[in-house]
Tab-separated table of C-alpha atoms and ligand atoms in Angstrom:
chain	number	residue	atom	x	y	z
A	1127	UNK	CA	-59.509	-98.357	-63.533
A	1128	UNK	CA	-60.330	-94.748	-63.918
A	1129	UNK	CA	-58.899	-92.203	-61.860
A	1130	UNK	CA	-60.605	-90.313	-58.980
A	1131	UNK	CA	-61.015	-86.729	-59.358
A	1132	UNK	CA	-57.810	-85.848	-56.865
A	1133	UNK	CA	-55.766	-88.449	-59.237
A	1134	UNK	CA	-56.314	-86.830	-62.361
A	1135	UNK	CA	-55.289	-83.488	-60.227
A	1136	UNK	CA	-52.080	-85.207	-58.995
A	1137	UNK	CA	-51.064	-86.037	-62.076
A	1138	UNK	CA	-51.808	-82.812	-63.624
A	1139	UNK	CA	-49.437	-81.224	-61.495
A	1140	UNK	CA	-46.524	-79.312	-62.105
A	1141	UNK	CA	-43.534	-81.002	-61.808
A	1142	UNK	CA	-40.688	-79.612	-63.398
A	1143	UNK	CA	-39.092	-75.983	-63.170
A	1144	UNK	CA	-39.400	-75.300	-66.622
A	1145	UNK	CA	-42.613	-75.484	-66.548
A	1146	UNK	CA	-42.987	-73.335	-63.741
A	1147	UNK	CA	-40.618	-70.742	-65.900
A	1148	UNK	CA	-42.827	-70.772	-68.579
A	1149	UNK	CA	-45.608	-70.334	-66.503
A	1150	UNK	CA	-44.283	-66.762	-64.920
A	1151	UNK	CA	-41.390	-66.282	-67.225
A	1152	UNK	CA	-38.059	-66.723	-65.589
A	1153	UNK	CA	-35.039	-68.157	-66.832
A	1154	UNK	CA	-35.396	-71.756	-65.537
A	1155	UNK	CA	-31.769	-72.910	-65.702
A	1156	UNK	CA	-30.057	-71.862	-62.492
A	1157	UNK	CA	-32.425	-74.039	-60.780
A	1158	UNK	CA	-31.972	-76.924	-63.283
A	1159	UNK	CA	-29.372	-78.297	-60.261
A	1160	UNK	CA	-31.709	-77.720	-57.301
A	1161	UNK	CA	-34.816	-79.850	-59.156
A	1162	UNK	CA	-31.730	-82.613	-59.359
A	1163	UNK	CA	-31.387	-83.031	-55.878
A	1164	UNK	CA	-35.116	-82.134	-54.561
A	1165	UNK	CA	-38.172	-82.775	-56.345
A	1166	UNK	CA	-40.818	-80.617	-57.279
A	1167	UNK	CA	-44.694	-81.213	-57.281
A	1168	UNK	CA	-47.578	-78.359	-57.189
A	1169	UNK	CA	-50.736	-79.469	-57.427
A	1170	UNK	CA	-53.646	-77.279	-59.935
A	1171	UNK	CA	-55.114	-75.955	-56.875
A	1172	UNK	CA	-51.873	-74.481	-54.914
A	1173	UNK	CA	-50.202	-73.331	-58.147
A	1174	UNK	CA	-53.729	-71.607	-58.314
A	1175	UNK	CA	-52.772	-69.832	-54.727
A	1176	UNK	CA	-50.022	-68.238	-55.807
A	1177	UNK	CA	-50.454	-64.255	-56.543
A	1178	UNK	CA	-47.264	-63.535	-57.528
A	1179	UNK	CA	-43.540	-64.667	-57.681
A	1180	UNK	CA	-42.195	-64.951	-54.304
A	1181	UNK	CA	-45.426	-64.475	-52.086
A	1182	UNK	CA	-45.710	-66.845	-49.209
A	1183	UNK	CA	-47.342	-69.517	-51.187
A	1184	UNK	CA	-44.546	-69.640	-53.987
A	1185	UNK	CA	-41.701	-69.440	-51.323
A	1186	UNK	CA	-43.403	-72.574	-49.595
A	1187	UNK	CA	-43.281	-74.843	-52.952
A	1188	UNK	CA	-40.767	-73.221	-55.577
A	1189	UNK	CA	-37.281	-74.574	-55.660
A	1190	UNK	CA	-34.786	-71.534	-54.420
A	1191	UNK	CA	-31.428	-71.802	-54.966
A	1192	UNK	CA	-30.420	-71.589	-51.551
A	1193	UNK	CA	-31.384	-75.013	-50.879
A	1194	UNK	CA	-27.863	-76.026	-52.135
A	1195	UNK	CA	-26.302	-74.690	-49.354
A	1196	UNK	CA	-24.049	-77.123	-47.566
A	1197	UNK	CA	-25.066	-76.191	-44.011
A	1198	UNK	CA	-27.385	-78.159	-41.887
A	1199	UNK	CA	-27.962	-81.706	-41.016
A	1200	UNK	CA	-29.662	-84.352	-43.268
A	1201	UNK	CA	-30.837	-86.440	-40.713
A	1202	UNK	CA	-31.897	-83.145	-38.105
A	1203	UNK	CA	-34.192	-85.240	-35.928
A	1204	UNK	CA	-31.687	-88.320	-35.535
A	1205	UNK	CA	-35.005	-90.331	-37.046
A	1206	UNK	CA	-32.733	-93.073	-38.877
A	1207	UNK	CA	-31.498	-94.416	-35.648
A	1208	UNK	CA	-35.037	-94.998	-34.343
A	1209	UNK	CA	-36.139	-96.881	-36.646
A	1210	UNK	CA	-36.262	-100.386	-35.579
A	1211	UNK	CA	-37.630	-101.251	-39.250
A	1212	UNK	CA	-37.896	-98.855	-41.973
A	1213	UNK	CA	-41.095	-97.923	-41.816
A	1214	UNK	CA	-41.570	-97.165	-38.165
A	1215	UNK	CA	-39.764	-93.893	-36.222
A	1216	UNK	CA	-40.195	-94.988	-32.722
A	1217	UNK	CA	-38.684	-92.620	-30.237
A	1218	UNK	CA	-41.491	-91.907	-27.057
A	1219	UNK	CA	-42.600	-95.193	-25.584
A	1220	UNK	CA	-45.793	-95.049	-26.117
A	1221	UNK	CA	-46.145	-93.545	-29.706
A	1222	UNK	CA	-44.684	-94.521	-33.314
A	1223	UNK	CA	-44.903	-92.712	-36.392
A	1224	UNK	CA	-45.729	-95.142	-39.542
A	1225	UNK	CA	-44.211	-94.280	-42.301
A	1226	UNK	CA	-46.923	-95.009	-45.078
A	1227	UNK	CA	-46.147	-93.286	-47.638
A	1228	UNK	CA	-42.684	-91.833	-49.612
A	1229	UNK	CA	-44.524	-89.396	-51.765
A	1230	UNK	CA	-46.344	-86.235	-50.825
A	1231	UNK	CA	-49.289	-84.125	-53.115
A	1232	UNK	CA	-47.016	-81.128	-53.223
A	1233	UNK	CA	-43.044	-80.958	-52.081
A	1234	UNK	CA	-42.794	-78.373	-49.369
A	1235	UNK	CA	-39.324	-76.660	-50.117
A	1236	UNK	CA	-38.798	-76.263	-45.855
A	1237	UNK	CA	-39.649	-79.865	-45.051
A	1238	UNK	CA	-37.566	-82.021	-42.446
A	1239	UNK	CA	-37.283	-85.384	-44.635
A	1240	UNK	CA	-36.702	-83.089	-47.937
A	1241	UNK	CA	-33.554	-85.671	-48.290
A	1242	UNK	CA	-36.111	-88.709	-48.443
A	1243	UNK	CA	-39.285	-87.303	-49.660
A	1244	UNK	CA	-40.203	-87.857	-53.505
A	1245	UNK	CA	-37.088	-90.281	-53.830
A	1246	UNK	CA	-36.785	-93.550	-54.739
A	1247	UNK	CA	-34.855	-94.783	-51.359
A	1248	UNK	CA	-37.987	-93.346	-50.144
A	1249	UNK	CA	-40.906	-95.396	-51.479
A	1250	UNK	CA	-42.058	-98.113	-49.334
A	1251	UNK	CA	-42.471	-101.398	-50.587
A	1252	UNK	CA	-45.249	-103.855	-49.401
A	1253	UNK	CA	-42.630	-105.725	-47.355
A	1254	UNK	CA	-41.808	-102.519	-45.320
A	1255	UNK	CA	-45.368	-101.863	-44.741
A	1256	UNK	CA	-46.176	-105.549	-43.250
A	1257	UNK	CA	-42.897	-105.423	-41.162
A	1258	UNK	CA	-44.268	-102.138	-39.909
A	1259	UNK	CA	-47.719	-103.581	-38.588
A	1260	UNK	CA	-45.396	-106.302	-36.981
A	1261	UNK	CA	-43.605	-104.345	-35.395
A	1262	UNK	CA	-46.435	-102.277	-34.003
A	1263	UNK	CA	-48.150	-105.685	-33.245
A	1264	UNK	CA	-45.015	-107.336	-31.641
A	1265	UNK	CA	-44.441	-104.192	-29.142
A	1266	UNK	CA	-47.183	-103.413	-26.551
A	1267	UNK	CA	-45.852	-100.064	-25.261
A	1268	UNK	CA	-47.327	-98.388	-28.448
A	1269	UNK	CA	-50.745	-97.181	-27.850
A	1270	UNK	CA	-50.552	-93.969	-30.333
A	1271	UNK	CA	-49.841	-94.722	-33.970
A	1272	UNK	CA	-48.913	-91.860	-36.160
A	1273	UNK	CA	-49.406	-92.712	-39.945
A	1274	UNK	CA	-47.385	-90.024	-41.863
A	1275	UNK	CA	-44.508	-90.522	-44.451
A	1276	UNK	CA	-44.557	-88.349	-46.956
A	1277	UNK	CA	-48.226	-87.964	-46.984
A	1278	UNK	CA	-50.666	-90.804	-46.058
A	1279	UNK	CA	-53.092	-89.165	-48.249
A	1280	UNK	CA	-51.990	-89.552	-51.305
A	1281	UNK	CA	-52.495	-93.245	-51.075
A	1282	UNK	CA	-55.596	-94.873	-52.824
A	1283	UNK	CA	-58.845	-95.052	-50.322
A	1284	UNK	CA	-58.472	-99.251	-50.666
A	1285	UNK	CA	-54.602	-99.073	-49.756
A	1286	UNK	CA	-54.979	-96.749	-46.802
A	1287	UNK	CA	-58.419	-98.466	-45.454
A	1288	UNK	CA	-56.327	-101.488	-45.521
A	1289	UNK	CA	-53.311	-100.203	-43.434
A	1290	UNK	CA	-55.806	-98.798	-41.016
A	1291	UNK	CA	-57.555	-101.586	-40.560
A	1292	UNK	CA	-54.676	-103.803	-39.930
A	1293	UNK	CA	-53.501	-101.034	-37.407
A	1294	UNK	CA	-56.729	-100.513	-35.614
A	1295	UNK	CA	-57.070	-104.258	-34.761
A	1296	UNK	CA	-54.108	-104.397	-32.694
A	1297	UNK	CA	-55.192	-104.227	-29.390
A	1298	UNK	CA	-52.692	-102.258	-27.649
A	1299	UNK	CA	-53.266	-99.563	-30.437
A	1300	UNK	CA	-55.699	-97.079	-27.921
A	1301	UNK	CA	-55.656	-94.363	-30.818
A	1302	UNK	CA	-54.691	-93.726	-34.411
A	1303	UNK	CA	-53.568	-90.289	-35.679
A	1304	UNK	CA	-52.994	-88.973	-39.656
A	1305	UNK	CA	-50.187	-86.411	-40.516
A	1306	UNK	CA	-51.560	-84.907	-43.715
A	1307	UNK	CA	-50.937	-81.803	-45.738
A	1308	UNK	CA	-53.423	-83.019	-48.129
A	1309	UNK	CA	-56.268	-80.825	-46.896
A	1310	UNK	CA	-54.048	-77.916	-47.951
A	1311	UNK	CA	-52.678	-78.538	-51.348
A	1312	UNK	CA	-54.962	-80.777	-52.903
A	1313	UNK	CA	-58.539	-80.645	-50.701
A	1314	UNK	CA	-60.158	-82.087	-53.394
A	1315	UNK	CA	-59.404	-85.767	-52.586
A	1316	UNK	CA	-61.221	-85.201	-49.100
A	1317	UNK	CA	-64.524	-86.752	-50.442
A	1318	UNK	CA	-67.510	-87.635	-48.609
A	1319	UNK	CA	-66.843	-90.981	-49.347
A	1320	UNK	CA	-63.278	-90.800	-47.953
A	1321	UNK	CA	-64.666	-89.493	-44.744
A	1322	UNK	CA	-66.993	-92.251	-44.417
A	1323	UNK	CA	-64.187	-94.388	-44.829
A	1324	UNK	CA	-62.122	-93.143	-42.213
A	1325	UNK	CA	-65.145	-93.181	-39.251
A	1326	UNK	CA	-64.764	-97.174	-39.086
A	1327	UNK	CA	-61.418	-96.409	-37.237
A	1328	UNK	CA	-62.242	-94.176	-34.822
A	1329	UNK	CA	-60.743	-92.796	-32.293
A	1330	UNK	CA	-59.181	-91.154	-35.065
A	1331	UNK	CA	-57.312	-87.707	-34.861
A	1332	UNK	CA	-55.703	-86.017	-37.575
A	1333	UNK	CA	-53.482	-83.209	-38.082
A	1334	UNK	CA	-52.914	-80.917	-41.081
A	1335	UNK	CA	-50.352	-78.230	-41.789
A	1336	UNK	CA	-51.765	-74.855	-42.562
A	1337	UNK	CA	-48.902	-72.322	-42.939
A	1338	UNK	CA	-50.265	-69.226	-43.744
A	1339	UNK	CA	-53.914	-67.762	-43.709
A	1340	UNK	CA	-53.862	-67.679	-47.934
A	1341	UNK	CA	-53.852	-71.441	-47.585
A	1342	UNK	CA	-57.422	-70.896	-45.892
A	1343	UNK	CA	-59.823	-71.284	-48.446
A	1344	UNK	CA	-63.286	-72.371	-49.201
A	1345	UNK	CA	-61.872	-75.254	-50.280
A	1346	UNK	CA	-59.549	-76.461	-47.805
A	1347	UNK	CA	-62.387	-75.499	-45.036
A	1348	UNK	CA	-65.098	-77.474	-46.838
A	1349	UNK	CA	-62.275	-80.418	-46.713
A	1350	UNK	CA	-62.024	-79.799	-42.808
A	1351	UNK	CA	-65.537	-79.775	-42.101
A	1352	UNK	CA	-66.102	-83.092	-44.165
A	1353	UNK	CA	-63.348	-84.483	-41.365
A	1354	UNK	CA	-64.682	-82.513	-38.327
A	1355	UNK	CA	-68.646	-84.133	-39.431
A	1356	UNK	CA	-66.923	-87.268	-39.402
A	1357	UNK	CA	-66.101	-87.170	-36.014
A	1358	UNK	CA	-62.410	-86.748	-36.748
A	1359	UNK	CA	-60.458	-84.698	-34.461
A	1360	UNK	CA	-58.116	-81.721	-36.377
A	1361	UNK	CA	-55.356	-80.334	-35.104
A	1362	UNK	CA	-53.036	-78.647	-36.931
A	1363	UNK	CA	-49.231	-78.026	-37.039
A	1364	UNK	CA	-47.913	-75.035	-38.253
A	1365	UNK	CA	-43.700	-74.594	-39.458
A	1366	UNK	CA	-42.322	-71.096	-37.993
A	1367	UNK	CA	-41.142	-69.560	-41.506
A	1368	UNK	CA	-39.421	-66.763	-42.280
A	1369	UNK	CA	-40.577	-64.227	-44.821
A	1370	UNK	CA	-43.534	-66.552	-44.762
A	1371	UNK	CA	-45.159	-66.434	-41.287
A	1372	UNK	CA	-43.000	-65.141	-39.180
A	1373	UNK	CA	-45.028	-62.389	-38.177
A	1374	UNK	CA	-47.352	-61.793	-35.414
A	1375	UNK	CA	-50.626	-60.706	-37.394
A	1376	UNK	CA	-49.731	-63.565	-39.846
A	1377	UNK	CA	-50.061	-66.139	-37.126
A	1378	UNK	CA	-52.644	-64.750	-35.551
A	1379	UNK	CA	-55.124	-64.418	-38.410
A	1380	UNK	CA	-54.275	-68.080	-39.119
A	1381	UNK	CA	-54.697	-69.415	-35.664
A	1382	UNK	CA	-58.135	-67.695	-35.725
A	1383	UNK	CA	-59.013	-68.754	-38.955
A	1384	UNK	CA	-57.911	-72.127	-38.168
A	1385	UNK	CA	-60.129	-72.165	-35.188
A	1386	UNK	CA	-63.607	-71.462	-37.506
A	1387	UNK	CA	-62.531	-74.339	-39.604
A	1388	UNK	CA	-62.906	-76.156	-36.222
A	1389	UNK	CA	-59.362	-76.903	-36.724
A	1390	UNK	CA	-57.329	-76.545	-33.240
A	1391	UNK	CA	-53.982	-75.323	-33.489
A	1392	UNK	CA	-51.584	-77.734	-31.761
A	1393	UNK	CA	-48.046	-77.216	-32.868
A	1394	UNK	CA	-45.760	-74.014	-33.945
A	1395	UNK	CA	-42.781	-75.790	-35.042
A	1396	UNK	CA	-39.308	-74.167	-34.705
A	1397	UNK	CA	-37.656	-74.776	-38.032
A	1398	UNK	CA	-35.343	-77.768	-37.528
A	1399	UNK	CA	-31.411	-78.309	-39.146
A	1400	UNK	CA	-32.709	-79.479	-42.349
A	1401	UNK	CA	-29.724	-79.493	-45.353
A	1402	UNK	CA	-31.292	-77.222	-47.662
A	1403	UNK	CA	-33.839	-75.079	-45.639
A	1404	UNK	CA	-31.763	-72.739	-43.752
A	1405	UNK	CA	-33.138	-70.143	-45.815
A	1406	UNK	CA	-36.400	-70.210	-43.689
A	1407	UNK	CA	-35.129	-70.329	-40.409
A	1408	UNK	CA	-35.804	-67.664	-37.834
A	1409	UNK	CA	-34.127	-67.412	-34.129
A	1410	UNK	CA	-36.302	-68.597	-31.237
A	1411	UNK	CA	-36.525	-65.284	-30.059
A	1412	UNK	CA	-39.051	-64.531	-33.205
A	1413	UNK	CA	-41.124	-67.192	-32.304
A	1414	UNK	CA	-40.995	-66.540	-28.336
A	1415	UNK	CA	-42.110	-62.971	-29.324
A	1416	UNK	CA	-44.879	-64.329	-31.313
A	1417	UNK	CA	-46.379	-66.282	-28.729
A	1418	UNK	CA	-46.474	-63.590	-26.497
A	1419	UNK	CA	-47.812	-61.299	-28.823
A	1420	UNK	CA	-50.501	-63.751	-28.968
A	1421	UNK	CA	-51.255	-64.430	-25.480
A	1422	UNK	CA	-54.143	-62.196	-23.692
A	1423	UNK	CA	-55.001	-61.522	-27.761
A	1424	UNK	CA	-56.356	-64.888	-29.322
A	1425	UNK	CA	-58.836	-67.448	-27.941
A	1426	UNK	CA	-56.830	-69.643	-25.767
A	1427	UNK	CA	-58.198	-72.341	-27.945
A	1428	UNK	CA	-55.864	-70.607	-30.786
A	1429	UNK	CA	-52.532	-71.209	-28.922
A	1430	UNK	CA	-50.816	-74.121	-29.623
A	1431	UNK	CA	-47.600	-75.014	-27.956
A	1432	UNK	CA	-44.268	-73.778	-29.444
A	1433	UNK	CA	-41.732	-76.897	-30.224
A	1434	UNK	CA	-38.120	-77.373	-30.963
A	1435	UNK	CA	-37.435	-80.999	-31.832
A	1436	UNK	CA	-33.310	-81.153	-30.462
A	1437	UNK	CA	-31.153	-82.792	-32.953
A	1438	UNK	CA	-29.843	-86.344	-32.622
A	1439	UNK	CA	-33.143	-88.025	-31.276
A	1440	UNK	CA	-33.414	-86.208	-28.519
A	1441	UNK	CA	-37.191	-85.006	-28.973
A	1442	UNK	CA	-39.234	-82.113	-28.880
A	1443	UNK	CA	-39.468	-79.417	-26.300
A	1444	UNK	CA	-41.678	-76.599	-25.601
A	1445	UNK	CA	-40.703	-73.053	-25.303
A	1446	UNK	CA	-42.225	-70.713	-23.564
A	1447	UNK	CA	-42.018	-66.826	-22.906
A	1448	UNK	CA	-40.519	-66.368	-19.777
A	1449	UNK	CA	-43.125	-64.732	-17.446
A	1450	UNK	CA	-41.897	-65.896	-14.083
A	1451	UNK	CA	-39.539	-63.529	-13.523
A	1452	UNK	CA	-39.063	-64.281	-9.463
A	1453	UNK	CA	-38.979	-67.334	-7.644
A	1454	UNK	CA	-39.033	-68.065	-4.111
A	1455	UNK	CA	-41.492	-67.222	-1.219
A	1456	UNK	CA	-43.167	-64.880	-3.253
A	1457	UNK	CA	-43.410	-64.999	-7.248
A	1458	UNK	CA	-42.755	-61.982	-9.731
A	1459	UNK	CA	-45.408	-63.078	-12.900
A	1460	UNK	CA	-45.552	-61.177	-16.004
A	1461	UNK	CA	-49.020	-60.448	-17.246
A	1462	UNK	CA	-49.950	-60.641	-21.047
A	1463	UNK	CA	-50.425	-56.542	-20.964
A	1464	UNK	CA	-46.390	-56.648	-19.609
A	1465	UNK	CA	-47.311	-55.280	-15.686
A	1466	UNK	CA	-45.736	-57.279	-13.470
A	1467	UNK	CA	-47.288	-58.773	-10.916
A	1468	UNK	CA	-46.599	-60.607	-7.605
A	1469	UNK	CA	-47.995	-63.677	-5.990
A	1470	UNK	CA	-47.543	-65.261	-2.492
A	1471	UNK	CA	-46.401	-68.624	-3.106
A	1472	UNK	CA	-45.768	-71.564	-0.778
A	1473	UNK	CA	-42.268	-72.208	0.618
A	1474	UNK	CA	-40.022	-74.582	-1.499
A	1475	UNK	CA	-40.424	-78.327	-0.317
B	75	PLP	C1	-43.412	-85.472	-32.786
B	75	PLP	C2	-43.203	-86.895	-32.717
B	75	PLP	C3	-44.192	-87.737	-32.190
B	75	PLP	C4	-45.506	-87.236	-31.693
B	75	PLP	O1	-45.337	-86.400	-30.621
B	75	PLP	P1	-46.578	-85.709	-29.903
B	75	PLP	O2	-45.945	-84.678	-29.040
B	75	PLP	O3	-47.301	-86.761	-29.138
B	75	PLP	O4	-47.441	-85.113	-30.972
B	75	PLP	C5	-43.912	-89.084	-32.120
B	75	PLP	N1	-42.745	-89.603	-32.554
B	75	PLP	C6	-41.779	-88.807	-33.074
B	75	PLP	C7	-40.532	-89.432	-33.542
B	75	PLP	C8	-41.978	-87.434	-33.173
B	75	PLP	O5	-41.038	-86.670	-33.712
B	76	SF4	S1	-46.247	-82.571	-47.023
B	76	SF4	FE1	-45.056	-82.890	-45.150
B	76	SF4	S2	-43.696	-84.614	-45.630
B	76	SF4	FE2	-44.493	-83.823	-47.576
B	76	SF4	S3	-42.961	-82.348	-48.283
B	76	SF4	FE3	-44.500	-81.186	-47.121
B	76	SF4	S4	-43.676	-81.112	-45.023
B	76	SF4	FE4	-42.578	-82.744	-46.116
């Protein structure tokens, strides 16, 4: 069968450091060892993004040596030991992320599975899959089913309308969500026809992964507005980077920019443990000074909450900047210009 327009790009893309070397002439070898252990994939149109060597786009998908370092967790979220089959990472009661897909269009050098993505242990075979919807099926608790991986999206239209199908008939299932990066590194494959695919499953939401407000292109927002017409709801989560994003007019111009692509921002993600991304981390203070930077500045539309998932399972958990500064009969509240400000509250129950 001949491939779709997006295939042919996926396979066109680059996939080994030397290739990359040759590309913007650097001596490939060092990293010979880091390609071993993580693999590499940049698709024609983000290898297209990139300016120059070590802007935020190439610092987001090159291999860097620093992701040998032995520090950090490989499991940071403690997702192995919720997962009552391999496919499924159930740990809220009422939601479970479906793990679709072991492959992703691009390999994002920061990302939280980087020990699973693109490998073999990773791929999930047809059994999985099928134990996956039985699981769902078998436990009524789950009304929110997250289909992620890897990337859902690289899977062919017939594959994923199939999955979604099978999900969306379980009763129990109230609503169906998409993790994708797709819309960002390879918008292409966010057809017409793929959107009028995805409308049979409605209510479907779906969030993307902008990371920085180069990724916002005329491409990528033509690929959100095909979703949005569909009647798909967008969110998008955003990874806390630094030398990437972790600046206030950086996030701000890509919360805003966000918003026009009628793409809500619902997540800043505080980098996690990873093995092999400590390189991007920031402290929490960064990010608690970027949301306040933001606040009284940006649309309260653009303001999405600020997470830490805990390590070991233990979940996510906004953070916020700390404006009460005074509790008890009467509150001391910091305003977004810094004046503080107090407010007669009721006695303690
Ligand atoms: C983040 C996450 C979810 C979804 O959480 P929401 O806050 O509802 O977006 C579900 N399951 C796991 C394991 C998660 O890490
Ligand atoms: S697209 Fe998502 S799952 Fe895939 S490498 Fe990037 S962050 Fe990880």
């Amino acid at each position: 069968m001949a491939l779709e327009v997006w295939q042919q790009a996926l396979k066109e893309s680059l996939t080994s450091v030397a290739q990359l070397a040759d590309l913007f002439d650097f001596d490939a070898q060092p990293l010979a060892a880091v390609e071993d252990k993580y693999p590499l994939r940049i698709t024609p149109y983000y290898l297209n993004l990139i300016e120059k060597v070590g802007d935020p786009i190439w610092k987001q998908c090159v291999p860097d040596l620093r992701e040998l370092a032995a520090d950090g967790l490989a499991d940071p979220l403690g997702e192995d030991s919720l997962s009552p089959v391999p496919a499924v990472i159930h740990r809220y009661p009422d939601r479970a992320i479906f793990l679709v897909s072991g492959s992703c269009a691009g390999y994002c050098r920061f990302c939280t599975r980087k020990r699973k993505v693109g490998c073999p242990g990773m791929v999930m075979s047809f059994r999985d899959l099928r134990d996956g919807i039985d699981y769902i099926a078998a436990t009524p608790g789950i009304r929110d089913v997250i289909l992620s991986g890897g990337d859902p999206l690289v899977l062919p239209d017939a594959v994923l309308e199939d999955l979604l199908a099978r999900v969306h008939q379980i009763p129990h299932v109230e609503i169906i969500r998409i993790g994708t990066r797709v819309p960002v590194t390879l918008p292409e494959r966010i057809s017409e026809h793929f959107c009028t695919m995805l409308k049979k499953f409605h209510p479907l939401y779906l969030n993307t992964h902008f990371n920085h407000p180069r990724e916002l292109t005329e491409s990528a927002a033509q690929a959100c507005l095909r979703l949005a017409d569909a009647g798909i709801v967008l969110g998008n989560q955003t990874v806390l980077l630094r030398g990437v994003n972790d600046q206030p007019q950086i996030i701000s111009a890509l919360f805003r920019g966000l918003l026009k692509m009628r793409v809500r921002p619902y997540y800043l993600h505080h980098m996690d443990l990873a093995q092999g991304t400590a390189h991007f981390r920031t402290s929490v203070e960064t990010g608690l000074k970027i949301m306040a930077s933001l606040r009284g500045h940006v649309s309260g539309l653009a303001l999405p909450y600020y997470v830490i998932d805990l390590p070991g399972g233990r979940g996510k958990v906004p953070l916020l900047p700390q404006d009460v500064m005074k509790i008890g009969d009467s509150l001391a509240i910091r305003t977004a210009s810094g004046d503080i400000v107090e407010y007669p509250d009721l006695p303690s129950e």
